[in-house]
């Protein structure tokens, strides 16, 4: 399991992280805006509403870009949303992306 030949800059490895966003995040186009932001950053994964009023999903991509979307999920969201907090879990390095694009799941 030797190191790779330094072709990718440090911090540009691929990561996967799960997220859940709490607050007023349903019925405010939160999923659509999250998808748009993820696509702008070139990330893949998914987003969905949960039964208990939160939004959850998974993000995968270069770690620096994933950080940007995490920050966006924590602070920005859709224009009418009011985020109380965002939780991230199960972060891990991955060898390849496991999704083709960023989808809104029902």
PDB file of C-alpha atoms in Angstrom:
ATOM      1  CA  UNK A   1       0.000   0.000   0.000  1.00  0.00           C
ATOM      2  CA  UNK A   2       2.820   2.427  -0.862  1.00  0.00           C
ATOM      3  CA  UNK A   3       2.233   6.136  -1.363  1.00  0.00           C
ATOM      4  CA  UNK A   4       1.205   7.381  -4.809  1.00  0.00           C
ATOM      5  CA  UNK A   5       3.806   9.271  -6.805  1.00  0.00           C
ATOM      6  CA  UNK A   6       2.714  12.714  -5.697  1.00  0.00           C
ATOM      7  CA  UNK A   7       0.763  13.325  -8.902  1.00  0.00           C
ATOM      8  CA  UNK A   8      -2.137  14.832  -6.990  1.00  0.00           C
ATOM      9  CA  UNK A   9      -1.545  17.837  -4.787  1.00  0.00           C
ATOM     10  CA  UNK A  10      -1.941  17.265  -1.079  1.00  0.00           C
ATOM     11  CA  UNK A  11      -5.566  17.713  -0.083  1.00  0.00           C
ATOM     12  CA  UNK A  12      -6.839  16.777  -3.528  1.00  0.00           C
ATOM     13  CA  UNK A  13      -7.552  13.148  -2.746  1.00  0.00           C
ATOM     14  CA  UNK A  14     -11.153  12.005  -3.099  1.00  0.00           C
ATOM     15  CA  UNK A  15     -13.281  11.856   0.015  1.00  0.00           C
ATOM     16  CA  UNK A  16     -16.799  10.773   0.852  1.00  0.00           C
ATOM     17  CA  UNK A  17     -18.789  12.329   3.672  1.00  0.00           C
ATOM     18  CA  UNK A  18     -22.375  11.961   4.884  1.00  0.00           C
ATOM     19  CA  UNK A  19     -24.303  15.014   6.026  1.00  0.00           C
ATOM     20  CA  UNK A  20     -27.527  16.031   7.699  1.00  0.00           C
ATOM     21  CA  UNK A  21     -28.786  19.612   7.849  1.00  0.00           C
ATOM     22  CA  UNK A  22     -31.175  20.784  10.579  1.00  0.00           C
ATOM     23  CA  UNK A  23     -33.413  23.845  10.657  1.00  0.00           C
ATOM     24  CA  UNK A  24     -35.984  25.152   8.206  1.00  0.00           C
ATOM     25  CA  UNK A  25     -34.680  23.175   5.254  1.00  0.00           C
ATOM     26  CA  UNK A  26     -37.764  21.528   3.739  1.00  0.00           C
ATOM     27  CA  UNK A  27     -40.135  23.290   1.362  1.00  0.00           C
ATOM     28  CA  UNK A  28     -37.513  25.937   0.614  1.00  0.00           C
ATOM     29  CA  UNK A  29     -35.886  24.353  -2.475  1.00  0.00           C
ATOM     30  CA  UNK A  30     -32.968  23.255  -0.314  1.00  0.00           C
ATOM     31  CA  UNK A  31     -32.383  20.069  -2.316  1.00  0.00           C
ATOM     32  CA  UNK A  32     -32.436  21.886  -5.648  1.00  0.00           C
ATOM     33  CA  UNK A  33     -29.946  24.502  -4.443  1.00  0.00           C
ATOM     34  CA  UNK A  34     -27.715  21.836  -2.892  1.00  0.00           C
ATOM     35  CA  UNK A  35     -27.683  19.955  -6.185  1.00  0.00           C
ATOM     36  CA  UNK A  36     -26.850  23.156  -8.073  1.00  0.00           C
ATOM     37  CA  UNK A  37     -24.006  24.029  -5.729  1.00  0.00           C
ATOM     38  CA  UNK A  38     -22.619  20.480  -5.819  1.00  0.00           C
ATOM     39  CA  UNK A  39     -22.661  20.489  -9.627  1.00  0.00           C
ATOM     40  CA  UNK A  40     -20.962  23.883  -9.703  1.00  0.00           C
ATOM     41  CA  UNK A  41     -18.191  22.425  -7.544  1.00  0.00           C
ATOM     42  CA  UNK A  42     -17.997  19.251  -9.625  1.00  0.00           C
ATOM     43  CA  UNK A  43     -19.104  16.984  -6.777  1.00  0.00           C
ATOM     44  CA  UNK A  44     -21.239  13.852  -6.873  1.00  0.00           C
ATOM     45  CA  UNK A  45     -23.595  12.292  -4.343  1.00  0.00           C
ATOM     46  CA  UNK A  46     -27.205  12.775  -3.360  1.00  0.00           C
ATOM     47  CA  UNK A  47     -29.612  14.754  -1.213  1.00  0.00           C
ATOM     48  CA  UNK A  48     -33.032  13.907   0.195  1.00  0.00           C
ATOM     49  CA  UNK A  49     -35.623  15.080   2.699  1.00  0.00           C
ATOM     50  CA  UNK A  50     -36.050  12.943   5.805  1.00  0.00           C
ATOM     51  CA  UNK A  51     -39.263  12.168   7.655  1.00  0.00           C
ATOM     52  CA  UNK A  52     -38.151  14.245  10.634  1.00  0.00           C
ATOM     53  CA  UNK A  53     -37.762  17.526   8.790  1.00  0.00           C
ATOM     54  CA  UNK A  54     -34.070  17.485   7.980  1.00  0.00           C
ATOM     55  CA  UNK A  55     -32.150  17.114   4.733  1.00  0.00           C
ATOM     56  CA  UNK A  56     -29.509  14.427   4.429  1.00  0.00           C
ATOM     57  CA  UNK A  57     -27.208  12.988   1.851  1.00  0.00           C
ATOM     58  CA  UNK A  58     -23.686  12.184   0.813  1.00  0.00           C
ATOM     59  CA  UNK A  59     -20.990  14.206  -0.933  1.00  0.00           C
ATOM     60  CA  UNK A  60     -18.025  12.794  -2.834  1.00  0.00           C
ATOM     61  CA  UNK A  61     -15.208  14.536  -4.649  1.00  0.00           C
ATOM     62  CA  UNK A  62     -11.823  16.221  -4.161  1.00  0.00           C
ATOM     63  CA  UNK A  63     -11.469  17.078  -0.483  1.00  0.00           C
ATOM     64  CA  UNK A  64     -10.995  20.821  -1.037  1.00  0.00           C
ATOM     65  CA  UNK A  65     -14.281  21.006  -2.992  1.00  0.00           C
ATOM     66  CA  UNK A  66     -16.085  18.828  -0.451  1.00  0.00           C
ATOM     67  CA  UNK A  67     -14.968  21.321   2.241  1.00  0.00           C
ATOM     68  CA  UNK A  68     -16.517  24.141   0.222  1.00  0.00           C
ATOM     69  CA  UNK A  69     -19.869  22.381   0.020  1.00  0.00           C
ATOM     70  CA  UNK A  70     -19.718  21.525   3.734  1.00  0.00           C
ATOM     71  CA  UNK A  71     -19.233  25.209   4.484  1.00  0.00           C
ATOM     72  CA  UNK A  72     -22.137  26.062   2.164  1.00  0.00           C
ATOM     73  CA  UNK A  73     -24.392  23.488   3.881  1.00  0.00           C
ATOM     74  CA  UNK A  74     -23.429  24.894   7.280  1.00  0.00           C
ATOM     75  CA  UNK A  75     -23.869  28.591   6.494  1.00  0.00           C
ATOM     76  CA  UNK A  76     -25.670  29.326   3.238  1.00  0.00           C
ATOM     77  CA  UNK A  77     -28.219  26.845   1.954  1.00  0.00           C
ATOM     78  CA  UNK A  78     -31.117  28.008  -0.183  1.00  0.00           C
ATOM     79  CA  UNK A  79     -32.263  31.638   0.056  1.00  0.00           C
ATOM     80  CA  UNK A  80     -35.332  30.881   2.212  1.00  0.00           C
ATOM     81  CA  UNK A  81     -33.778  28.213   4.375  1.00  0.00           C
ATOM     82  CA  UNK A  82     -32.732  28.801   7.973  1.00  0.00           C
ATOM     83  CA  UNK A  83     -30.003  26.378   8.953  1.00  0.00           C
ATOM     84  CA  UNK A  84     -29.624  25.666  12.642  1.00  0.00           C
ATOM     85  CA  UNK A  85     -26.773  23.222  12.177  1.00  0.00           C
ATOM     86  CA  UNK A  86     -25.155  20.750   9.817  1.00  0.00           C
ATOM     87  CA  UNK A  87     -23.645  17.469  10.978  1.00  0.00           C
ATOM     88  CA  UNK A  88     -21.072  15.496   9.025  1.00  0.00           C
ATOM     89  CA  UNK A  89     -20.210  11.870   9.616  1.00  0.00           C
ATOM     90  CA  UNK A  90     -18.464   8.830   8.208  1.00  0.00           C
ATOM     91  CA  UNK A  91     -15.816  10.821   6.343  1.00  0.00           C
ATOM     92  CA  UNK A  92     -13.385   8.595   4.486  1.00  0.00           C
ATOM     93  CA  UNK A  93     -10.898   8.653   1.659  1.00  0.00           C
ATOM     94  CA  UNK A  94     -12.113   6.822  -1.440  1.00  0.00           C
ATOM     95  CA  UNK A  95     -10.215   5.543  -4.471  1.00  0.00           C
ATOM     96  CA  UNK A  96     -12.954   6.403  -6.961  1.00  0.00           C
ATOM     97  CA  UNK A  97     -16.293   8.200  -7.014  1.00  0.00           C
ATOM     98  CA  UNK A  98     -19.236   5.925  -6.255  1.00  0.00           C
ATOM     99  CA  UNK A  99     -21.879   8.125  -7.918  1.00  0.00           C
ATOM    100  CA  UNK A 100     -22.136   9.403 -11.483  1.00  0.00           C
ATOM    101  CA  UNK A 101     -23.651  12.757 -10.613  1.00  0.00           C
ATOM    102  CA  UNK A 102     -25.448  14.603  -7.830  1.00  0.00           C
ATOM    103  CA  UNK A 103     -29.024  13.416  -7.517  1.00  0.00           C
ATOM    104  CA  UNK A 104     -32.102  14.514  -5.623  1.00  0.00           C
ATOM    105  CA  UNK A 105     -33.662  11.403  -4.094  1.00  0.00           C
ATOM    106  CA  UNK A 106     -37.349  11.249  -3.244  1.00  0.00           C
TER     107      UNK A 106
END
